[in-house]
Short mmCIF file of C-alpha atoms in Angstrom, two decimals:
data_model
loop_
_atom_site.label_atom_id
_atom_site.label_comp_id
_atom_site.label_asym_id
_atom_site.label_seq_id
_atom_site.Cartn_x
_atom_site.Cartn_y
_atom_site.Cartn_z
CA MET A 838 11.77 -81.15 -11.10
CA SER A 839 10.54 -82.59 -7.89
CA PRO A 840 8.15 -80.87 -5.69
CA ALA A 841 9.28 -78.45 -3.27
CA GLU A 842 9.52 -79.83 0.36
CA PRO A 843 6.93 -78.13 2.73
CA THR A 844 8.65 -75.76 5.14
CA ARG A 845 8.79 -77.12 8.69
CA GLU A 846 8.35 -74.64 11.55
CA PRO A 847 11.02 -75.22 14.43
CA GLU A 848 9.27 -76.89 17.29
CA PRO A 849 8.96 -74.60 20.26
CA ARG A 850 11.57 -74.82 23.06
CA PRO A 851 10.31 -75.55 26.48
CA GLU A 852 10.51 -72.32 28.76
CA PRO A 853 12.43 -72.89 31.90
CA VAL A 854 10.19 -73.15 34.82
CA ALA A 855 11.21 -70.68 37.48
CA PRO A 856 11.28 -71.93 41.05
CA ALA A 857 9.03 -70.48 43.37
CA GLU A 858 10.28 -67.71 45.86
CA ALA A 859 11.80 -70.00 48.51
CA LEU A 860 12.50 -69.04 51.97
CA PRO A 861 16.39 -69.16 51.80
CA ALA A 862 16.88 -71.01 55.00
CA VAL A 863 14.12 -73.43 54.88
CA ALA A 864 15.34 -76.03 52.15
CA PRO A 865 18.64 -76.85 53.89
CA GLN A 866 16.81 -77.03 57.14
CA LEU A 867 14.13 -79.43 55.95
CA ARG A 868 16.74 -81.86 54.46
CA GLU A 869 19.20 -81.62 57.67
CA LEU A 870 16.17 -81.86 60.00
CA ARG A 871 14.83 -85.03 58.23
CA ARG A 872 18.33 -86.73 58.12
CA ARG A 873 18.89 -85.99 61.88
CA ALA A 874 15.49 -87.49 62.20
CA SER A 875 16.95 -90.84 60.57
CA LEU A 876 13.86 -90.70 58.18
CA THR A 877 14.08 -91.24 54.49
CA LEU A 878 12.41 -89.00 51.89
CA GLU A 879 9.60 -91.56 51.50
CA ALA A 880 9.33 -92.01 55.21
CA ALA A 881 8.96 -88.57 56.02
CA ALA A 882 6.62 -87.71 53.07
CA ARG A 883 4.43 -90.41 54.05
CA THR A 884 3.97 -89.33 57.45
CA ALA A 885 3.54 -85.85 56.47
CA GLY A 886 0.81 -86.56 53.91
CA LEU A 887 3.03 -85.65 50.90
CA SER A 888 4.53 -86.98 48.01
CA PRO A 889 8.03 -88.10 47.99
CA ALA A 890 8.43 -85.73 44.94
CA HIS A 891 6.69 -82.73 46.67
CA LEU A 892 9.06 -82.99 49.75
CA SER A 893 11.79 -83.41 47.52
CA ARG A 894 11.08 -80.08 45.97
CA LEU A 895 10.32 -78.46 49.38
CA GLU A 896 14.01 -79.68 50.02
CA THR A 897 15.64 -78.11 47.14
CA GLY A 898 14.17 -74.90 47.45
CA GLN A 899 11.74 -75.38 43.96
CA ARG A 900 8.53 -74.96 46.07
CA GLN A 901 7.89 -72.89 49.14
CA PRO A 902 6.12 -74.56 52.24
CA SER A 903 3.06 -73.14 53.50
CA LEU A 904 2.50 -72.52 57.22
CA PRO A 905 0.36 -75.77 57.80
CA MET A 906 2.94 -77.60 56.01
CA LEU A 907 5.67 -76.29 58.19
CA LEU A 908 3.86 -77.00 61.24
CA THR A 909 3.40 -80.71 60.23
CA LEU A 910 6.83 -81.14 59.17
CA ALA A 911 8.10 -79.57 62.50
CA ARG A 912 5.93 -82.24 64.41
CA VAL A 913 7.14 -85.09 61.89
CA TYR A 914 10.91 -84.02 62.98
CA GLY A 915 10.04 -83.48 66.71
CA THR A 916 11.25 -79.64 66.42
CA THR A 917 9.90 -76.25 65.91
CA VAL A 918 8.83 -73.93 63.07
CA SER A 919 11.42 -71.51 64.13
CA GLU A 920 14.19 -74.12 63.78
CA LEU A 921 12.58 -75.02 60.49
CA LEU A 922 13.35 -71.41 59.52
CA GLY A 923 16.76 -71.67 60.62
CA GLU A 924 16.12 -68.90 63.39
CA THR A 925 18.62 -69.24 66.35
CA ALA A 926 17.95 -67.69 69.79
CA ALA A 927 21.46 -65.94 70.29
CA ASP A 928 20.21 -62.62 69.34
CA ARG A 929 17.09 -62.49 71.31
CA ASP A 930 16.26 -62.44 75.05
CA ALA A 931 14.73 -65.52 76.45
CA VAL A 932 13.18 -63.80 79.50
CA VAL A 933 10.51 -61.17 79.13
CA ARG A 934 10.13 -59.02 82.02
CA ALA A 935 6.78 -58.07 83.25
CA ALA A 936 7.83 -54.38 83.38
CA ASP A 937 8.69 -54.55 79.71
CA MET A 938 5.15 -55.71 78.76
CA GLU A 939 3.45 -52.90 77.30
CA PRO A 940 -0.65 -53.33 76.99
CA THR A 941 -2.12 -53.09 73.71
CA ARG A 942 -5.88 -52.59 73.33
CA ALA A 943 -8.13 -53.77 70.36
CA GLY A 944 -11.90 -54.25 70.25
CA GLY A 945 -12.05 -53.80 74.23
CA TRP A 946 -9.51 -56.53 74.78
CA THR A 947 -6.29 -55.93 76.29
CA TYR A 948 -3.13 -58.00 75.61
CA TRP A 949 0.25 -58.20 76.64
CA GLN A 950 3.15 -59.72 74.39
CA ALA A 951 4.47 -62.61 76.76
CA GLY A 952 7.29 -63.97 74.50
CA ALA A 953 9.95 -62.75 72.31
CA SER A 954 9.18 -61.00 68.95
CA GLY A 955 10.02 -62.95 65.66
CA ARG A 956 9.57 -66.31 66.91
CA GLY A 957 7.47 -68.99 65.12
CA MET A 958 5.27 -69.26 68.28
CA GLN A 959 3.83 -66.12 69.89
CA ALA A 960 2.63 -66.01 73.51
CA LEU A 961 0.23 -63.50 74.96
CA ARG A 962 -1.50 -62.90 78.17
CA VAL A 963 -4.87 -61.57 77.56
CA HIS A 964 -7.81 -60.16 79.38
CA VAL A 965 -10.91 -60.65 77.56
CA PRO A 966 -13.75 -58.11 78.60
CA HIS A 967 -17.64 -59.03 78.74
CA GLY A 968 -19.80 -58.54 76.24
CA THR A 969 -17.70 -58.02 73.14
CA GLN A 970 -16.70 -59.68 69.94
CA GLY A 971 -20.30 -60.65 69.49
CA ASP A 972 -20.87 -63.44 66.63
CA ILE A 973 -17.25 -63.34 65.33
CA VAL A 974 -16.04 -66.63 64.44
CA ARG A 975 -12.40 -67.07 63.41
CA VAL A 976 -10.98 -69.46 61.10
CA HIS A 977 -7.12 -69.60 60.34
CA PRO A 978 -4.09 -72.03 59.77
CA GLY A 979 -2.09 -72.86 63.03
CA GLU A 980 -2.70 -74.24 66.51
CA GLU A 981 -3.78 -72.41 69.74
CA TRP A 982 -3.52 -72.98 73.40
CA LEU A 983 -5.03 -71.00 76.13
CA TYR A 984 -5.03 -71.58 79.77
CA VAL A 985 -7.68 -69.46 82.04
CA LEU A 986 -6.05 -67.48 84.97
CA LYS A 987 -9.32 -65.84 86.17
CA GLY A 988 -12.96 -65.56 85.49
CA ARG A 989 -14.63 -67.90 83.33
CA LEU A 990 -14.44 -68.39 79.25
CA ARG A 991 -16.71 -69.45 76.81
CA LEU A 992 -15.02 -71.18 74.15
CA ARG A 993 -17.06 -72.35 70.94
CA LEU A 994 -15.19 -75.01 68.63
CA GLY A 995 -17.31 -75.88 65.70
CA ASP A 996 -20.65 -76.63 66.99
CA THR A 997 -19.59 -77.23 70.43
CA ALA A 998 -19.60 -74.87 73.50
CA HIS A 999 -17.35 -74.97 76.38
CA THR A 1000 -17.24 -72.99 79.58
CA LEU A 1001 -13.92 -72.93 81.07
CA ALA A 1002 -12.99 -72.02 84.65
CA PRO A 1003 -9.67 -71.23 86.26
CA GLY A 1004 -6.89 -73.91 85.70
CA ASP A 1005 -8.80 -75.14 82.66
CA SER A 1006 -6.96 -74.89 79.32
CA ALA A 1007 -7.56 -75.73 75.69
CA HIS A 1008 -5.33 -76.82 72.77
CA PHE A 1009 -6.94 -76.88 69.33
CA ASP A 1010 -6.43 -76.44 65.64
CA SER A 1011 -7.08 -72.94 64.48
CA LEU A 1012 -8.87 -74.12 61.26
CA THR A 1013 -11.73 -75.31 63.45
CA PRO A 1014 -14.07 -72.46 63.73
CA HIS A 1015 -13.82 -70.96 67.04
CA ARG A 1016 -14.83 -68.17 69.05
CA ILE A 1017 -13.78 -66.75 72.45
CA ALA A 1018 -15.92 -64.49 75.17
CA ALA A 1019 -16.00 -63.71 78.66
CA ALA A 1020 -18.58 -65.45 80.93
CA ASP A 1021 -18.40 -63.11 83.91
CA GLN A 1022 -19.09 -59.52 84.02
CA GLY A 1023 -15.59 -58.79 85.29
CA GLY A 1024 -13.96 -60.52 81.99
CA ALA A 1025 -11.54 -63.06 82.05
CA ASP A 1026 -7.68 -63.39 82.26
CA LEU A 1027 -5.82 -65.77 80.34
CA LEU A 1028 -2.45 -66.97 78.61
CA PHE A 1029 -2.68 -67.34 75.12
CA VAL A 1030 -0.08 -69.31 72.80
CA HIS A 1031 -0.32 -69.54 68.75
CA THR A 1032 1.66 -70.63 66.15
CA LEU A 1033 0.48 -68.54 63.01
CA LEU A 1034 3.79 -66.84 62.13
CA GLN A 1035 3.99 -63.01 62.64
CA SER A 1036 0.17 -62.51 62.95
CA PRO A 1037 -1.21 -59.73 64.87
CA ALA A 1038 -3.36 -60.77 67.93
CA THR A 1039 -6.54 -59.22 65.94
CA ALA A 1040 -6.05 -61.52 63.16
CA LEU A 1041 -6.56 -64.53 65.89
CA CYS A 1042 -9.38 -65.09 67.81
CA LEU A 1043 -9.01 -62.22 69.73
CA GLY A 1044 -10.92 -59.07 69.42
CA GLY A 1045 -10.49 -56.73 66.28
CA PRO A 1046 -9.91 -53.04 66.47
CA THR A 1047 -12.89 -50.73 66.48
CA GLN A 1048 -12.99 -47.29 65.17
CA GLY A 1049 -10.90 -44.58 66.97
CA GLU A 1050 -9.10 -47.32 69.10
CA PRO A 1051 -5.26 -48.27 69.01
CA THR A 1052 -4.48 -51.44 67.41
#
């Protein structure tokens, strides 16, 4: 009688890997815009600082791109984040009338929406009062551009301080620690554009809300 063979347990079957929640319009748009730019997967990935496998997963919806990644790919393909997201301008007004700009106040600052809502890029007209915000330094993904209309503005980028006069502008990466303050008692007025999707102004370099003040 031969000894009984040891019982072999069945090998565990690998669990299917569920793809990350994807933005529905992003994957096909990424692939279409890359082809429109006449770039191979390898060339586009190299320019964007990604691996071809990672970019392939983005194009097939297996990975969800972060905002900095969307900004990088938009620059590589010569387009906008709005187009990457598949947004169209058909249902939005291209013109924003001055009479329709309602002022919003936060932390002593006043700002007006100067662009259409729901875009990948947001534009504001801002009044920066003197002596507010203190030592608050902002760091967040995206890019910012500002243009001084009136008064003088103090802008600190990292360890460097700048004073901007009317007509001066600045364009910088928002991951650089930055702070904005008015240099004159009368405050400063500026145009402000940022690419952080759907973010309230108070989350950027603008003044945060104070107790009892509307946001």
